Tab-separated table of C-alpha atoms in Angstrom:
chain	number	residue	atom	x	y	z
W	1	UNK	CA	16.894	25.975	-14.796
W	2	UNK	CA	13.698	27.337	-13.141
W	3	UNK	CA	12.822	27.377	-9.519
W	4	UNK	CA	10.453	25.917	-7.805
W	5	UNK	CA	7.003	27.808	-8.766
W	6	UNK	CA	4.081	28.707	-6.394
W	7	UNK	CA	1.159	31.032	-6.259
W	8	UNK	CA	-0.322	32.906	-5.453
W	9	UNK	CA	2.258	34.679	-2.987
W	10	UNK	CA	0.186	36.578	-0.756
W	11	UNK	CA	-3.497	35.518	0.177
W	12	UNK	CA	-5.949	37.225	2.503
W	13	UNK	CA	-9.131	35.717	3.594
W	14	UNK	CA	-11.442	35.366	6.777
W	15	UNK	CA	-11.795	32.252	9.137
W	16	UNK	CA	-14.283	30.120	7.566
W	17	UNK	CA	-13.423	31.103	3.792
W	18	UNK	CA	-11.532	28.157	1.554
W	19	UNK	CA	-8.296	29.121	-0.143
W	20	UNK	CA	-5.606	26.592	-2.408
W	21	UNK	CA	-1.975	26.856	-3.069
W	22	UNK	CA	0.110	25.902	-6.468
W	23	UNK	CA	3.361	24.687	-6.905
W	24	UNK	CA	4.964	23.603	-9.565
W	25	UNK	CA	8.362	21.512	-8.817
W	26	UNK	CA	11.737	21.716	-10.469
W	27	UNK	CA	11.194	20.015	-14.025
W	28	UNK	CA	12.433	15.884	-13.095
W	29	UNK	CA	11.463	16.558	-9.198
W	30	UNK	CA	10.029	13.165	-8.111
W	31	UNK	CA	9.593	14.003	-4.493
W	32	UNK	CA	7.412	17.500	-3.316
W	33	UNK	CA	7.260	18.680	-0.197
W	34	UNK	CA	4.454	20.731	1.591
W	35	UNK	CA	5.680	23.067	4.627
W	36	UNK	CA	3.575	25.434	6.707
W	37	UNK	CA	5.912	28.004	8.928
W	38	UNK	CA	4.395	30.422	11.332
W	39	UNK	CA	6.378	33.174	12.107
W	40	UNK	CA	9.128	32.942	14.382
W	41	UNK	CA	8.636	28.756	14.052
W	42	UNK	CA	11.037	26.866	11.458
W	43	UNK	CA	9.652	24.845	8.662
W	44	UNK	CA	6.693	21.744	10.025
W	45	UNK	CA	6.477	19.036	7.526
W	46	UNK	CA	2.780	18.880	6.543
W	47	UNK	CA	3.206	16.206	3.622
W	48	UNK	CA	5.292	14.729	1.125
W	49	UNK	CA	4.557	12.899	-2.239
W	50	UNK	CA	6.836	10.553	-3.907
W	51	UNK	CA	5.841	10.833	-7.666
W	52	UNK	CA	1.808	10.923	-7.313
W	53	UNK	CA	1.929	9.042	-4.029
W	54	UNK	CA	2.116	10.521	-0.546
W	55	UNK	CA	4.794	9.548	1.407
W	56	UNK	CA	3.902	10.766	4.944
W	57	UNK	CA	1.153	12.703	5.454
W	58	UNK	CA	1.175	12.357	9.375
W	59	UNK	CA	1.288	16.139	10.260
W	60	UNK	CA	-1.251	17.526	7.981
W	61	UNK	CA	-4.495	18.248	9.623
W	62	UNK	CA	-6.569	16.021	7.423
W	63	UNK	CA	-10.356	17.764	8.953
W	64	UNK	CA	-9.191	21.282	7.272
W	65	UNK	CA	-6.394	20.677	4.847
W	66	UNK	CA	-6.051	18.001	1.534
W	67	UNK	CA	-3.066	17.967	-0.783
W	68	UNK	CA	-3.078	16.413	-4.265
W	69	UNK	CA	0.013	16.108	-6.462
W	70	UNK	CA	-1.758	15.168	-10.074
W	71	UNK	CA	0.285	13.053	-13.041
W	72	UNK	CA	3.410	13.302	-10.463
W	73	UNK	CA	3.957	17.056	-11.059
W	74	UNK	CA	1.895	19.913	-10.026
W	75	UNK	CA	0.363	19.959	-6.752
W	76	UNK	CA	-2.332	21.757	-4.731
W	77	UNK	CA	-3.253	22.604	-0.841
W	78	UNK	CA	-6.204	23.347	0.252
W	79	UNK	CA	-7.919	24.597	3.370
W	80	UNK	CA	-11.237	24.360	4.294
W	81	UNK	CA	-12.400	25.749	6.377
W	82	UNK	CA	-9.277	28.239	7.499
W	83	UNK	CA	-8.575	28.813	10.968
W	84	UNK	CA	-6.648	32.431	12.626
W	85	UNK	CA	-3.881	29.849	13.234
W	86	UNK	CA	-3.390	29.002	9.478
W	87	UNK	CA	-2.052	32.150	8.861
W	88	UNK	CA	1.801	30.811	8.248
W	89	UNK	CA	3.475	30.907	4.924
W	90	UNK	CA	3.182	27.607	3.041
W	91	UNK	CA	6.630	26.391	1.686
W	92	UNK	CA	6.018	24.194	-1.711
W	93	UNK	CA	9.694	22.246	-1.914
W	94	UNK	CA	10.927	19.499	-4.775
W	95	UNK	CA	14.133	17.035	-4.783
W	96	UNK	CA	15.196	15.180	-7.534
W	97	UNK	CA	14.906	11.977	-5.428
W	98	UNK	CA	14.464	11.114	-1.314
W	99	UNK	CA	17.747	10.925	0.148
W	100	UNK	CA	20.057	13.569	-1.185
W	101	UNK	CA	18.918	16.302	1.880
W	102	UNK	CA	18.716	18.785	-0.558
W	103	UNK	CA	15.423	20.395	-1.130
W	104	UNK	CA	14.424	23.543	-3.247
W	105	UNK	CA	12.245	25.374	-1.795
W	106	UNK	CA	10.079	28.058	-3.873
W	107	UNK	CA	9.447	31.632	-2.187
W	108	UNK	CA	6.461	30.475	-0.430
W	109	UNK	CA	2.880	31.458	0.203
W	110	UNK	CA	2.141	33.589	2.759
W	111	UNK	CA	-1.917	33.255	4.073
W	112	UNK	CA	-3.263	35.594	6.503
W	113	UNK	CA	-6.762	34.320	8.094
W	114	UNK	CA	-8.745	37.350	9.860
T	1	UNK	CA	11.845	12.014	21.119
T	2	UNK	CA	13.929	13.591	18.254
T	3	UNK	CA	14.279	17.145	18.137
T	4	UNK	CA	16.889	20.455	16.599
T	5	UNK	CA	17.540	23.062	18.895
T	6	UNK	CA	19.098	26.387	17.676
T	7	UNK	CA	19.476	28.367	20.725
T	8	UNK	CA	19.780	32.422	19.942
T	9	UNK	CA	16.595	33.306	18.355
T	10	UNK	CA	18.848	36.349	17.030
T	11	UNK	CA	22.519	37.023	16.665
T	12	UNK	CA	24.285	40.881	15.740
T	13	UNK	CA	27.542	40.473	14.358
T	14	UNK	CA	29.742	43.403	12.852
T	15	UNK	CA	30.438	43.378	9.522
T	16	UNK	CA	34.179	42.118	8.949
T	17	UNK	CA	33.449	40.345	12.183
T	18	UNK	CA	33.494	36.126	12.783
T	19	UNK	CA	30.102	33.989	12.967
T	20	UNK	CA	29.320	30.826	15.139
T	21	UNK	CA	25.140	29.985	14.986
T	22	UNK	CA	24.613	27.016	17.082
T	23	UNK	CA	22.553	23.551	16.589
T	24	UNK	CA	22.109	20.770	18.853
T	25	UNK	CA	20.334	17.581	17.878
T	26	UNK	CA	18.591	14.812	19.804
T	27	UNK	CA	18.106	11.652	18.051
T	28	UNK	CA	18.665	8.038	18.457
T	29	UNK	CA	21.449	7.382	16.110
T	30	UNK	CA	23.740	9.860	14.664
T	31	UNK	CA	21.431	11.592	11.697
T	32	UNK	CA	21.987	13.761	8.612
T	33	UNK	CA	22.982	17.096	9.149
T	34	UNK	CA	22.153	20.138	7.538
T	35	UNK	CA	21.856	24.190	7.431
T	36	UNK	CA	19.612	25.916	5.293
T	37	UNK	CA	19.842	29.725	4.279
T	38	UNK	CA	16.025	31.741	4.092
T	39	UNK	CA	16.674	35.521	2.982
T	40	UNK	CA	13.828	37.794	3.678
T	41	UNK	CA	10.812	37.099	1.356
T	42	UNK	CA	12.904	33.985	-0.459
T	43	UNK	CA	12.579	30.552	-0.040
T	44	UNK	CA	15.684	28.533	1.592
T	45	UNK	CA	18.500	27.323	0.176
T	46	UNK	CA	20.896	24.824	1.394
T	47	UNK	CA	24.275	26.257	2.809
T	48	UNK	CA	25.524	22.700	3.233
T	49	UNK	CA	25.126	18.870	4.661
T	50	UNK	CA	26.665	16.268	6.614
T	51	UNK	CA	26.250	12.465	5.658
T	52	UNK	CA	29.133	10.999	6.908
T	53	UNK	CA	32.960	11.333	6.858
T	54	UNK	CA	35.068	14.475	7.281
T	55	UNK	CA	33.334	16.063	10.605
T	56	UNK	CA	34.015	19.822	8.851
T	57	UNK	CA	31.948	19.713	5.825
T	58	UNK	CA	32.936	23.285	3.520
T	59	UNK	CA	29.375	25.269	2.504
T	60	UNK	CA	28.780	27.875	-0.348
T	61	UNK	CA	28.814	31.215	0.429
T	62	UNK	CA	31.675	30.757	2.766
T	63	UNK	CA	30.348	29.121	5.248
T	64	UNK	CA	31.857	25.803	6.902
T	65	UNK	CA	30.246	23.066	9.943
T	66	UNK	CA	31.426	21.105	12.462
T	67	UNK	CA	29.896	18.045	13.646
T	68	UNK	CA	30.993	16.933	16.561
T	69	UNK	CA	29.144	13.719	17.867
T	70	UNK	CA	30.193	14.093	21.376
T	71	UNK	CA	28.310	17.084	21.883
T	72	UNK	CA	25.453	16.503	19.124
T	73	UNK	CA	26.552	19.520	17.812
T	74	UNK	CA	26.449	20.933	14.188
T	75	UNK	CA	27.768	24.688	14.397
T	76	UNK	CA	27.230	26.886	11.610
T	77	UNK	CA	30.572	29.118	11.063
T	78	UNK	CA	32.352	31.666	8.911
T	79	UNK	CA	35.498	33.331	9.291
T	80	UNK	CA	34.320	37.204	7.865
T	81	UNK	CA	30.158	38.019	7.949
T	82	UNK	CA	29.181	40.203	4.655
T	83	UNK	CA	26.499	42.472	5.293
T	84	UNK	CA	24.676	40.099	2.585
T	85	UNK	CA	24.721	37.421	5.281
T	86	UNK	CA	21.927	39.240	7.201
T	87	UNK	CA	18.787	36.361	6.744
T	88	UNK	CA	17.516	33.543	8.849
T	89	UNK	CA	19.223	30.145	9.114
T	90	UNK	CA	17.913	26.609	10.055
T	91	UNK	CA	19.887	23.927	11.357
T	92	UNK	CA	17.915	20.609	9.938
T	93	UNK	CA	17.964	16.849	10.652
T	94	UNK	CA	16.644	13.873	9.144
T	95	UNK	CA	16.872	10.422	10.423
T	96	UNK	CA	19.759	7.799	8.205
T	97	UNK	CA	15.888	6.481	6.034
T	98	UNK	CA	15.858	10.079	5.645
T	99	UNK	CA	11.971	9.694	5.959
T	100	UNK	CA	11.395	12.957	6.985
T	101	UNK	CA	13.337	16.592	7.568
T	102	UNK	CA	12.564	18.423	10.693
T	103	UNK	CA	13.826	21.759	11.095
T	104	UNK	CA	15.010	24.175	14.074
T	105	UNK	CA	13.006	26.875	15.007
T	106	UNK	CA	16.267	29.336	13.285
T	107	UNK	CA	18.410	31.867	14.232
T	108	UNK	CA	18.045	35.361	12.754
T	109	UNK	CA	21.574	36.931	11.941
T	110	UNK	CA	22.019	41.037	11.551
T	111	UNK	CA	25.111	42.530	10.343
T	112	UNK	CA	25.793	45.916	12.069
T	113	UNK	CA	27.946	48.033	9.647
């Protein structure tokens, strides 16, 4: 069974510039998950979708960053503009439904803003 | 307000040697329970959970918990560390409506040889 898919995994850019984020869930996944962690910091919640809906959205920074989760299965994050602290790795995660505590988490995407 | 606190920001056990990684929780009613593996440039992977029953809940990789509601504890053990174990793990919580999961800041374990 394949993993949890995101890209790009490394991303450069200066403050101002735009920049987006893919993942594609575990085939089935109703529920994705959007994490930011800076370094040395454990996982912050920055939104979750339910199918195409979002769940809770509460922590995302809604000026800079926007999230879409298309025909319940792909989803993108954007920033714009970025900010020095954006530079965090971006954690895509799927379950297979809310409830079970286990999430699968792809390898991440890790954005450095100069 | 709710919160996950994993005390040692790192931990150096000997290889061969036994493991405790703490977690302490602060939330209104007793929540779900959880520990999370992250290997260097891999995403994480659950180790294991707590819902309800059986306060030691067994893990993969060898690795058991204890929840102990007096102390709103959750410690992270195993008997004999692998140099393999070497990563960073998160003690996680998430209230019963399991609306959201809120992790600790993590405890980075090295295995001396």
């Amino acid at each position: 069974e394949a993993g949890v898919a995101q890209s790009p995994r490394y991303k450069i850019i200066e403050k101002r510039q735009s920049v987006a984020f893919w993942c594609n869930p575990i085939s089935g996944h109703a529920t994705l998950y959007w994490y930011q962690q800076i370094l040395g910091q454990g996982p912050k919640l920055l939104i979750q979708f339910q199918n195409n809906g979002v769940v809770d959205d509460s922590q995302l920074p809604k000026d800079r960053f926007s999230a879409e989760r298309l025909k319940g299965v792909d989803s993108t994050l954007k920033i714009q503009p970025a900010k020095l602290e954006d530079s965090a790795v971006y954690l895509c995660a799927s379950s297979l439904e809310r409830g079970t505590g286990e999430l699968f988490f792809g390898e991440g995407s890790r954005l450095t803003v100069l | 307000a709710q919160s996950v606190t994993q005390p040692d920001i790192h931990i150096t056990v000997s290889e061969g040697a036994s493991l405790e990684l703490r977690c302490n929780y602060s939330y209104g009613a007793t929540p779900y329970l959880f520990w999370y593996v992250q290997s260097p440039g891999q995403g994480l992977q659950l180790l294991l959970k707590y819902f309800s029953g059986d306060t030691l809940v067994q893990g993969i990789k060898g690795f058991e918990a204890e929840f102990k509601r007096s102390q709103s504890s959750f410690n992270l053990r195993k008997p004999s560390v692998h140099w393999s174990d070497a990563a960073e793990y998160f003690c996680a919580v998430a209230p019963r409506d399991f609306q959201k999961l809120v992790f600790g800041t993590g405890t980075r374990l090295l295995v001396s040889p």
